[in-house]
Structures are given as C-alpha cells and as structure tokens.
C-alpha cells in the first residue's frame, strides 16, 4: 500500500478547529502535512494582513502534540518567486460576485492562487477544510475543477466555543468586551434556523441584520442562500437546502459564520 497524504492548509494562529482537521486527516491518511503561510495575496485589507495573529512557537507545539508529520512553513519569496501580483485569473463565475466575493474583492483569487501553488508542491490525496469558510470551500472545489487537480476535498464541521462562537484565528484579536458580545453571531444564525418558514424570507434576514446592528455590530451581510450553489434565496419553497451566512465587524475584527438550516 502506498503513502496517502492528508493536507491541512492554514495561516497559523492555530486553534482547536485546525487541530480537529489534523485529527481527521490522521484517521484517513498515512502522512499528515500542515502548511502555515499568511498569504498576502488574499488580503484585500492591508490592516487585516498587518494585524493577522502570528503565534508560530505555540503553533509548532500544537502540531507536535497533534502528531502532525510535516510542517510546510514557506516564506513569501518561496511561494511567490516572481512577485505577488496575481497572474491569470480563475474563472470562479457567480461564486466570486456574492457574499465574501462581493465584500472582499480579489480575496478568492488570492486563495485560489495560494492553494493551487500549495497543491502543486504537496501531492495531497485529501485536502481538509473547515465548514466555517463555507464559500471558500466551494471556491477551492471550483478552482480544482478548473485546474484538474485530483485531490479529494473533505469539509469538516465548524468547531465552536462553549457560547457558540465559531473558532477562528481572528478571535484572538477580540478584546474582552468584544469577545463576550461575539456569541450573538451564532445566536443570530440559530434564530434564523428556528424561525425560517416557506415564503418571503427577506423580513427575517432584515430583522436579524437590524438586531446585530442594534447590538453594536457592523454587519456586511445576513444572507440565506442555497446550500448547493450559494444562490441568494428571497422566496423559499420549503424544499431546497439552505445555509444562513453572516459577516459582521465586531469592533475592528471582521467575523464570519454560517449554519446549515436543515
Ligand atoms: O482558510 C485559510 O486559512 C486560508 O484561506 C487558506 C485556505 C489556508 C489559504 O491561505
């Protein structure tokens, strides 16, 4: 039997969500590779890039304890020997025009560029991604179709803190007050799940958006979309599978989360 490689790409500042991806990879593959690379080309906001948490010593410690076999820790020049300018364009179509694509122009081109390069370096059988970045998972699958990369994409459940906050490296940047407030995002998604009924679902989206704004968030969007293709749903037939998605600023930190509604 040959070696099977499970690959977990990350930008570091590792938390239990990343470790759960590694643990799943370890169950399914004989060799587990993790990359840590804060990819400059996927940040549309320079301040977000400059403030992205870097905790390399504790990351290495966590990876060792989780039994990761290989850590790939490239420099920017190693990943982009010809410079960071995005060459060529992945035709992501509709996926790049909505939600994160709309609010973070260029972000998904940068994500595709780096994951494409990483997969050219690491011949992974399986790629492990977290459901928290729901649209990113779809985009990466699309990039792999376009580039004919033959790696299985395994999407693993979002891990949450006790109060429901989705685990994310950016949570480290929340101050104590902001951290306490952050559970409101998962509560908002759960409210949608509990209250959605067939028919016009725009009033529900609006209600949740306003409630977040009243609680001091600056929401970019509160949306309900087809879980299969992310087309935005305004009128629900009660049948198609839905996902609710939220992006909102809590102070200076932009948080995203989603919840499948069925
Ligand atoms: O989700 C992330 O951490 C990043 O977008 C990824 C997939 C590692 C690419 O830089």
mmCIF file of C-alpha atoms and ligand atoms in Angstrom:
data_model
loop_
_atom_site.group_PDB
_atom_site.id
_atom_site.type_symbol
_atom_site.label_atom_id
_atom_site.label_comp_id
_atom_site.label_asym_id
_atom_site.label_seq_id
_atom_site.Cartn_x
_atom_site.Cartn_y
_atom_site.Cartn_z
ATOM 1 C CA UNK A 1 0.000 0.000 0.000
ATOM 2 C CA UNK A 2 1.390 3.469 -0.941
ATOM 3 C CA UNK A 3 1.545 6.558 1.217
ATOM 4 C CA UNK A 4 -1.637 8.630 1.380
ATOM 5 C CA UNK A 5 -1.131 12.310 2.114
ATOM 6 C CA UNK A 6 -3.633 14.388 4.057
ATOM 7 C CA UNK A 7 -3.049 18.126 3.791
ATOM 8 C CA UNK A 8 -4.323 20.874 6.112
ATOM 9 C CA UNK A 9 -3.523 24.371 4.753
ATOM 10 C CA UNK A 10 -3.586 27.136 7.379
ATOM 11 C CA UNK A 11 -2.473 30.681 8.024
ATOM 12 C CA UNK A 12 -1.303 29.750 11.515
ATOM 13 C CA UNK A 13 -2.574 31.079 14.867
ATOM 14 C CA UNK A 14 -3.790 27.534 15.252
ATOM 15 C CA UNK A 15 -6.810 26.666 17.382
ATOM 16 C CA UNK A 16 -8.775 23.523 18.140
ATOM 17 C CA UNK A 17 -10.630 23.858 14.809
ATOM 18 C CA UNK A 18 -7.355 23.364 12.915
ATOM 19 C CA UNK A 19 -6.350 20.539 15.236
ATOM 20 C CA UNK A 20 -9.645 18.747 14.544
ATOM 21 C CA UNK A 21 -8.844 18.906 10.793
ATOM 22 C CA UNK A 22 -5.447 17.340 11.520
ATOM 23 C CA UNK A 23 -7.040 14.647 13.662
ATOM 24 C CA UNK A 24 -9.476 13.762 10.872
ATOM 25 C CA UNK A 25 -6.593 13.719 8.374
ATOM 26 C CA UNK A 26 -4.629 11.416 10.675
ATOM 27 C CA UNK A 27 -7.517 8.947 10.789
ATOM 28 C CA UNK A 28 -7.732 8.766 6.988
ATOM 29 C CA UNK A 29 -4.162 9.195 5.729
ATOM 30 C CA UNK A 30 -0.755 7.727 6.459
ATOM 31 C CA UNK A 31 1.079 11.080 6.300
ATOM 32 C CA UNK A 32 -0.304 14.401 7.504
ATOM 33 C CA UNK A 33 1.089 17.699 6.224
ATOM 34 C CA UNK A 34 0.152 21.120 7.569
ATOM 35 C CA UNK A 35 1.166 24.416 5.980
ATOM 36 C CA UNK A 36 1.389 27.740 7.763
ATOM 37 C CA UNK A 37 1.521 30.695 5.417
ATOM 38 C CA UNK A 38 -0.151 34.061 5.909
ATOM 39 C CA UNK A 39 -0.902 34.572 2.249
ATOM 40 C CA UNK A 40 -0.553 38.256 1.335
ATOM 41 C CA UNK A 41 -2.455 37.937 -1.946
ATOM 42 C CA UNK A 42 -5.767 37.038 -0.287
ATOM 43 C CA UNK A 43 -5.951 40.125 1.950
ATOM 44 C CA UNK A 44 -7.922 42.920 0.358
ATOM 45 C CA UNK A 45 -7.464 44.984 3.542
ATOM 46 C CA UNK A 46 -3.847 45.826 4.437
ATOM 47 C CA UNK A 47 -4.698 46.424 8.111
ATOM 48 C CA UNK A 48 -6.207 42.929 8.312
ATOM 49 C CA UNK A 49 -2.963 41.467 6.907
ATOM 50 C CA UNK A 50 -0.760 43.567 9.208
ATOM 51 C CA UNK A 51 -2.805 42.551 12.262
ATOM 52 C CA UNK A 52 -3.221 38.878 11.403
ATOM 53 C CA UNK A 53 -2.069 36.964 14.521
ATOM 54 C CA UNK A 54 1.266 35.135 14.264
ATOM 55 C CA UNK A 55 1.979 32.571 17.004
ATOM 56 C CA UNK A 56 4.495 30.269 15.359
ATOM 57 C CA UNK A 57 6.118 28.799 18.510
ATOM 58 C CA UNK A 58 2.816 27.708 20.027
ATOM 59 C CA UNK A 59 1.600 26.530 16.582
ATOM 60 C CA UNK A 60 4.599 24.186 16.286
ATOM 61 C CA UNK A 61 3.951 22.922 19.795
ATOM 62 C CA UNK A 62 0.291 22.208 18.970
ATOM 63 C CA UNK A 63 1.229 20.452 15.717
ATOM 64 C CA UNK A 64 3.760 18.246 17.508
ATOM 65 C CA UNK A 65 1.208 17.301 20.143
ATOM 66 C CA UNK A 66 -1.397 16.533 17.459
ATOM 67 C CA UNK A 67 1.057 14.204 15.707
ATOM 68 C CA UNK A 68 1.441 16.225 12.502
ATOM 69 C CA UNK A 69 4.141 14.577 10.363
ATOM 70 C CA UNK A 70 5.310 17.515 8.239
ATOM 71 C CA UNK A 71 5.045 21.283 8.648
ATOM 72 C CA UNK A 72 5.495 23.345 5.496
ATOM 73 C CA UNK A 73 6.424 26.881 6.523
ATOM 74 C CA UNK A 74 7.366 28.770 3.363
ATOM 75 C CA UNK A 75 8.429 32.403 3.045
ATOM 76 C CA UNK A 76 6.617 34.847 0.764
ATOM 77 C CA UNK A 77 9.513 34.684 -1.735
ATOM 78 C CA UNK A 78 9.381 30.902 -1.791
ATOM 79 C CA UNK A 79 5.656 30.939 -2.538
ATOM 80 C CA UNK A 80 5.844 33.864 -4.957
ATOM 81 C CA UNK A 81 9.314 33.819 -6.555
ATOM 82 C CA UNK A 82 8.021 36.001 -9.381
ATOM 83 C CA UNK A 83 6.334 38.502 -7.053
ATOM 84 C CA UNK A 84 2.902 38.670 -5.538
ATOM 85 C CA UNK A 85 0.978 40.054 -8.480
ATOM 86 C CA UNK A 86 -1.881 37.713 -9.292
ATOM 87 C CA UNK A 87 -1.127 36.301 -12.728
ATOM 88 C CA UNK A 88 -4.007 34.894 -14.699
ATOM 89 C CA UNK A 89 -7.467 34.613 -13.303
ATOM 90 C CA UNK A 90 -9.522 31.706 -12.102
ATOM 91 C CA UNK A 91 -12.958 31.870 -13.661
ATOM 92 C CA UNK A 92 -14.964 31.479 -10.473
ATOM 93 C CA UNK A 93 -18.091 32.972 -12.038
ATOM 94 C CA UNK A 94 -21.025 33.707 -9.756
ATOM 95 C CA UNK A 95 -19.212 32.477 -6.642
ATOM 96 C CA UNK A 96 -16.881 35.455 -6.758
ATOM 97 C CA UNK A 97 -19.660 38.023 -7.056
ATOM 98 C CA UNK A 98 -21.588 37.352 -3.843
ATOM 99 C CA UNK A 99 -21.058 37.453 -0.073
ATOM 100 C CA UNK A 100 -17.304 37.286 0.665
ATOM 101 C CA UNK A 101 -16.568 37.728 -3.053
ATOM 102 C CA UNK A 102 -18.536 40.975 -3.087
ATOM 103 C CA UNK A 103 -17.199 42.377 0.184
ATOM 104 C CA UNK A 104 -13.591 41.238 -0.265
ATOM 105 C CA UNK A 105 -12.698 41.922 -3.908
ATOM 106 C CA UNK A 106 -9.762 39.811 -5.084
ATOM 107 C CA UNK A 107 -9.804 37.667 -1.937
ATOM 108 C CA UNK A 108 -10.815 34.423 -3.622
ATOM 109 C CA UNK A 109 -8.353 34.883 -6.495
ATOM 110 C CA UNK A 110 -5.625 35.060 -3.830
ATOM 111 C CA UNK A 111 -6.990 31.987 -2.042
ATOM 112 C CA UNK A 112 -7.076 30.012 -5.315
ATOM 113 C CA UNK A 113 -3.610 31.164 -6.248
ATOM 114 C CA UNK A 114 -2.046 30.009 -2.984
ATOM 115 C CA UNK A 115 -3.970 26.730 -2.633
ATOM 116 C CA UNK A 116 -3.155 25.899 -6.278
ATOM 117 C CA UNK A 117 0.548 26.530 -5.591
ATOM 118 C CA UNK A 118 0.449 24.578 -2.328
ATOM 119 C CA UNK A 119 -1.169 21.597 -4.052
ATOM 120 C CA UNK A 120 1.493 21.705 -6.767
ATOM 121 C CA UNK A 121 4.120 21.398 -4.034
ATOM 122 C CA UNK A 122 2.284 18.924 -1.774
ATOM 123 C CA UNK A 123 0.824 15.993 -3.751
ATOM 124 C CA UNK A 124 -2.110 15.552 -1.379
ATOM 125 C CA UNK A 125 -4.671 12.776 -1.709
ATOM 126 C CA UNK A 126 -7.031 14.610 0.634
ATOM 127 C CA UNK A 127 -7.379 18.314 1.408
ATOM 128 C CA UNK A 128 -9.058 19.183 4.729
ATOM 129 C CA UNK A 129 -11.030 22.413 5.040
ATOM 130 C CA UNK A 130 -13.365 23.791 7.702
ATOM 131 C CA UNK A 131 -17.041 24.461 7.023
ATOM 132 C CA UNK A 132 -16.693 27.825 8.773
ATOM 133 C CA UNK A 133 -15.355 29.167 5.473
ATOM 134 C CA UNK A 134 -18.321 27.793 3.545
ATOM 135 C CA UNK A 135 -17.851 29.874 0.401
ATOM 136 C CA UNK A 136 -14.082 29.284 0.427
ATOM 137 C CA UNK A 137 -14.715 25.525 0.357
ATOM 138 C CA UNK A 138 -16.882 25.946 -2.760
ATOM 139 C CA UNK A 139 -14.345 28.251 -4.395
ATOM 140 C CA UNK A 140 -11.462 25.841 -3.781
ATOM 141 C CA UNK A 141 -13.506 22.962 -5.217
ATOM 142 C CA UNK A 142 -14.209 25.091 -8.294
ATOM 143 C CA UNK A 143 -10.508 26.010 -8.669
ATOM 144 C CA UNK A 144 -9.644 22.323 -8.514
ATOM 145 C CA UNK A 145 -12.180 21.529 -11.232
ATOM 146 C CA UNK A 146 -10.751 24.327 -13.405
ATOM 147 C CA UNK A 147 -7.154 23.219 -12.905
ATOM 148 C CA UNK A 148 -7.982 19.487 -12.985
ATOM 149 C CA UNK A 149 -6.330 18.817 -9.643
ATOM 150 C CA UNK A 150 -7.256 15.372 -8.499
ATOM 151 C CA UNK A 151 -7.363 15.788 -4.703
ATOM 152 C CA UNK A 152 -10.406 14.935 -2.575
ATOM 153 C CA UNK A 153 -11.793 17.878 -0.637
ATOM 154 C CA UNK A 154 -13.000 16.890 2.828
ATOM 155 C CA UNK A 155 -15.113 19.527 4.560
ATOM 156 C CA UNK A 156 -15.111 19.203 8.348
ATOM 157 C CA UNK A 157 -17.634 20.688 10.797
ATOM 158 C CA UNK A 158 -17.093 24.094 12.385
ATOM 159 C CA UNK A 159 -15.802 23.868 15.943
ATOM 160 C CA UNK A 160 -17.396 26.258 18.429
ATOM 161 C CA UNK A 161 -16.543 27.736 21.808
ATOM 162 C CA UNK A 162 -18.962 26.949 24.675
ATOM 163 C CA UNK A 163 -21.069 30.030 23.887
ATOM 164 C CA UNK A 164 -21.326 29.107 20.192
ATOM 165 C CA UNK A 165 -18.667 31.432 18.755
ATOM 166 C CA UNK A 166 -17.049 29.713 15.754
ATOM 167 C CA UNK A 167 -13.360 29.078 16.384
ATOM 168 C CA UNK A 168 -11.220 31.380 14.279
ATOM 169 C CA UNK A 169 -7.685 32.753 14.425
ATOM 170 C CA UNK A 170 -9.163 36.264 14.299
ATOM 171 C CA UNK A 171 -10.922 35.672 17.657
ATOM 172 C CA UNK A 172 -7.513 36.295 19.285
ATOM 173 C CA UNK A 173 -7.850 39.929 18.267
ATOM 174 C CA UNK A 174 -11.117 40.476 20.172
ATOM 175 C CA UNK A 175 -10.881 42.362 23.461
ATOM 176 C CA UNK A 176 -12.780 41.041 26.487
ATOM 177 C CA UNK A 177 -15.958 43.037 25.809
ATOM 178 C CA UNK A 178 -15.962 42.183 22.112
ATOM 179 C CA UNK A 179 -15.326 38.517 22.872
ATOM 180 C CA UNK A 180 -18.362 38.375 25.202
ATOM 181 C CA UNK A 181 -20.537 40.024 22.568
ATOM 182 C CA UNK A 182 -19.415 37.698 19.765
ATOM 183 C CA UNK A 183 -21.733 34.830 20.668
ATOM 184 C CA UNK A 184 -24.523 36.992 19.180
ATOM 185 C CA UNK A 185 -23.484 35.862 15.691
ATOM 186 C CA UNK A 186 -24.176 32.194 16.345
ATOM 187 C CA UNK A 187 -27.356 33.185 18.220
ATOM 188 C CA UNK A 188 -28.454 35.119 15.133
ATOM 189 C CA UNK A 189 -27.831 32.092 12.884
ATOM 190 C CA UNK A 190 -29.686 29.841 15.325
ATOM 191 C CA UNK A 191 -32.592 32.328 15.398
ATOM 192 C CA UNK A 192 -32.827 32.096 11.601
ATOM 193 C CA UNK A 193 -32.767 28.294 11.753
ATOM 194 C CA UNK A 194 -35.561 28.277 14.339
ATOM 195 C CA UNK A 195 -37.795 30.851 12.694
ATOM 196 C CA UNK A 196 -37.491 30.284 8.961
ATOM 197 C CA UNK A 197 -40.727 29.284 7.209
ATOM 198 C CA UNK A 198 -41.512 28.948 3.497
ATOM 199 C CA UNK A 199 -42.382 32.184 1.682
ATOM 200 C CA UNK A 200 -40.704 35.602 1.647
ATOM 201 C CA UNK A 201 -37.630 35.282 3.878
ATOM 202 C CA UNK A 202 -36.336 38.836 3.431
ATOM 203 C CA UNK A 203 -38.093 40.173 6.574
ATOM 204 C CA UNK A 204 -36.282 37.516 8.643
ATOM 205 C CA UNK A 205 -32.901 38.495 7.151
ATOM 206 C CA UNK A 206 -33.671 42.164 7.793
ATOM 207 C CA UNK A 207 -34.778 41.526 11.388
ATOM 208 C CA UNK A 208 -31.537 39.675 12.181
ATOM 209 C CA UNK A 209 -29.386 42.312 10.427
ATOM 210 C CA UNK A 210 -31.035 45.096 12.464
ATOM 211 C CA UNK A 211 -30.706 43.190 15.715
ATOM 212 C CA UNK A 212 -26.964 42.703 15.148
ATOM 213 C CA UNK A 213 -26.588 46.392 14.281
ATOM 214 C CA UNK A 214 -28.512 47.380 17.447
ATOM 215 C CA UNK A 215 -26.110 45.192 19.449
ATOM 216 C CA UNK A 216 -23.139 47.195 18.172
ATOM 217 C CA UNK A 217 -22.020 45.029 15.237
ATOM 218 C CA UNK A 218 -21.457 46.397 11.774
ATOM 219 C CA UNK A 219 -22.855 43.620 9.604
ATOM 220 C CA UNK A 220 -21.714 43.338 5.989
ATOM 221 C CA UNK A 221 -24.450 40.817 5.276
ATOM 222 C CA UNK A 222 -27.012 38.476 6.788
ATOM 223 C CA UNK A 223 -27.945 36.149 3.949
ATOM 224 C CA UNK A 224 -29.769 32.934 3.276
ATOM 225 C CA UNK A 225 -28.604 31.008 0.232
ATOM 226 C CA UNK A 226 -28.858 27.663 -1.486
ATOM 227 C CA UNK A 227 -26.537 25.283 0.355
ATOM 228 C CA UNK A 228 -25.602 23.710 -3.000
ATOM 229 C CA UNK A 229 -24.623 26.733 -5.095
ATOM 230 C CA UNK A 230 -24.914 29.803 -2.820
ATOM 231 C CA UNK A 231 -27.572 31.487 -4.959
ATOM 232 C CA UNK A 232 -29.314 34.014 -2.728
ATOM 233 C CA UNK A 233 -32.837 32.960 -1.764
ATOM 234 C CA UNK A 234 -35.534 35.578 -1.187
ATOM 235 C CA UNK A 235 -38.589 33.354 -1.508
ATOM 236 C CA UNK A 236 -38.166 29.859 -0.001
ATOM 237 C CA UNK A 237 -40.176 26.934 -1.351
ATOM 238 C CA UNK A 238 -39.666 24.969 1.867
ATOM 239 C CA UNK A 239 -37.686 22.323 -0.010
ATOM 240 C CA UNK A 240 -34.301 23.486 -1.209
ATOM 241 C CA UNK A 241 -31.431 23.083 1.236
ATOM 242 C CA UNK A 242 -30.365 26.375 2.754
ATOM 243 C CA UNK A 243 -27.372 27.871 4.511
ATOM 244 C CA UNK A 244 -27.520 31.087 6.539
ATOM 245 C CA UNK A 245 -24.354 33.194 6.389
ATOM 246 C CA UNK A 246 -23.263 36.237 8.363
ATOM 247 C CA UNK A 247 -20.272 38.574 8.115
ATOM 248 C CA UNK A 248 -20.068 41.346 10.683
ATOM 249 C CA UNK A 249 -17.489 43.623 12.229
ATOM 250 C CA UNK A 250 -17.168 43.410 15.987
ATOM 251 C CA UNK A 251 -15.060 46.499 16.608
ATOM 252 C CA UNK A 252 -12.169 46.188 14.137
ATOM 253 C CA UNK A 253 -12.445 42.420 13.794
ATOM 254 C CA UNK A 254 -14.495 41.004 10.934
ATOM 255 C CA UNK A 255 -16.116 37.695 11.852
ATOM 256 C CA UNK A 256 -17.860 35.246 9.523
ATOM 257 C CA UNK A 257 -20.003 32.239 10.339
ATOM 258 C CA UNK A 258 -22.690 30.080 8.756
ATOM 259 C CA UNK A 259 -25.230 27.424 9.654
ATOM 260 C CA UNK A 260 -26.952 24.808 7.518
ATOM 261 C CA UNK A 261 -30.665 25.228 8.095
ATOM 262 C CA UNK A 262 -31.853 21.661 7.536
HETATM 263 O O1 LIG B 1 -8.666 29.408 5.400
HETATM 264 C C1 LIG B 1 -7.458 29.757 5.435
HETATM 265 O O2 LIG B 1 -6.804 29.730 6.475
HETATM 266 C C2 LIG B 1 -6.789 30.245 4.145
HETATM 267 O O3 LIG B 1 -7.705 30.915 3.352
HETATM 268 C C3 LIG B 1 -6.100 29.117 3.359
HETATM 269 C C4 LIG B 1 -7.064 28.072 2.861
HETATM 270 C C5 LIG B 1 -5.037 28.475 4.248
HETATM 271 C C6 LIG B 1 -5.384 29.725 2.140
HETATM 272 O O4 LIG B 1 -4.465 30.691 2.505
#
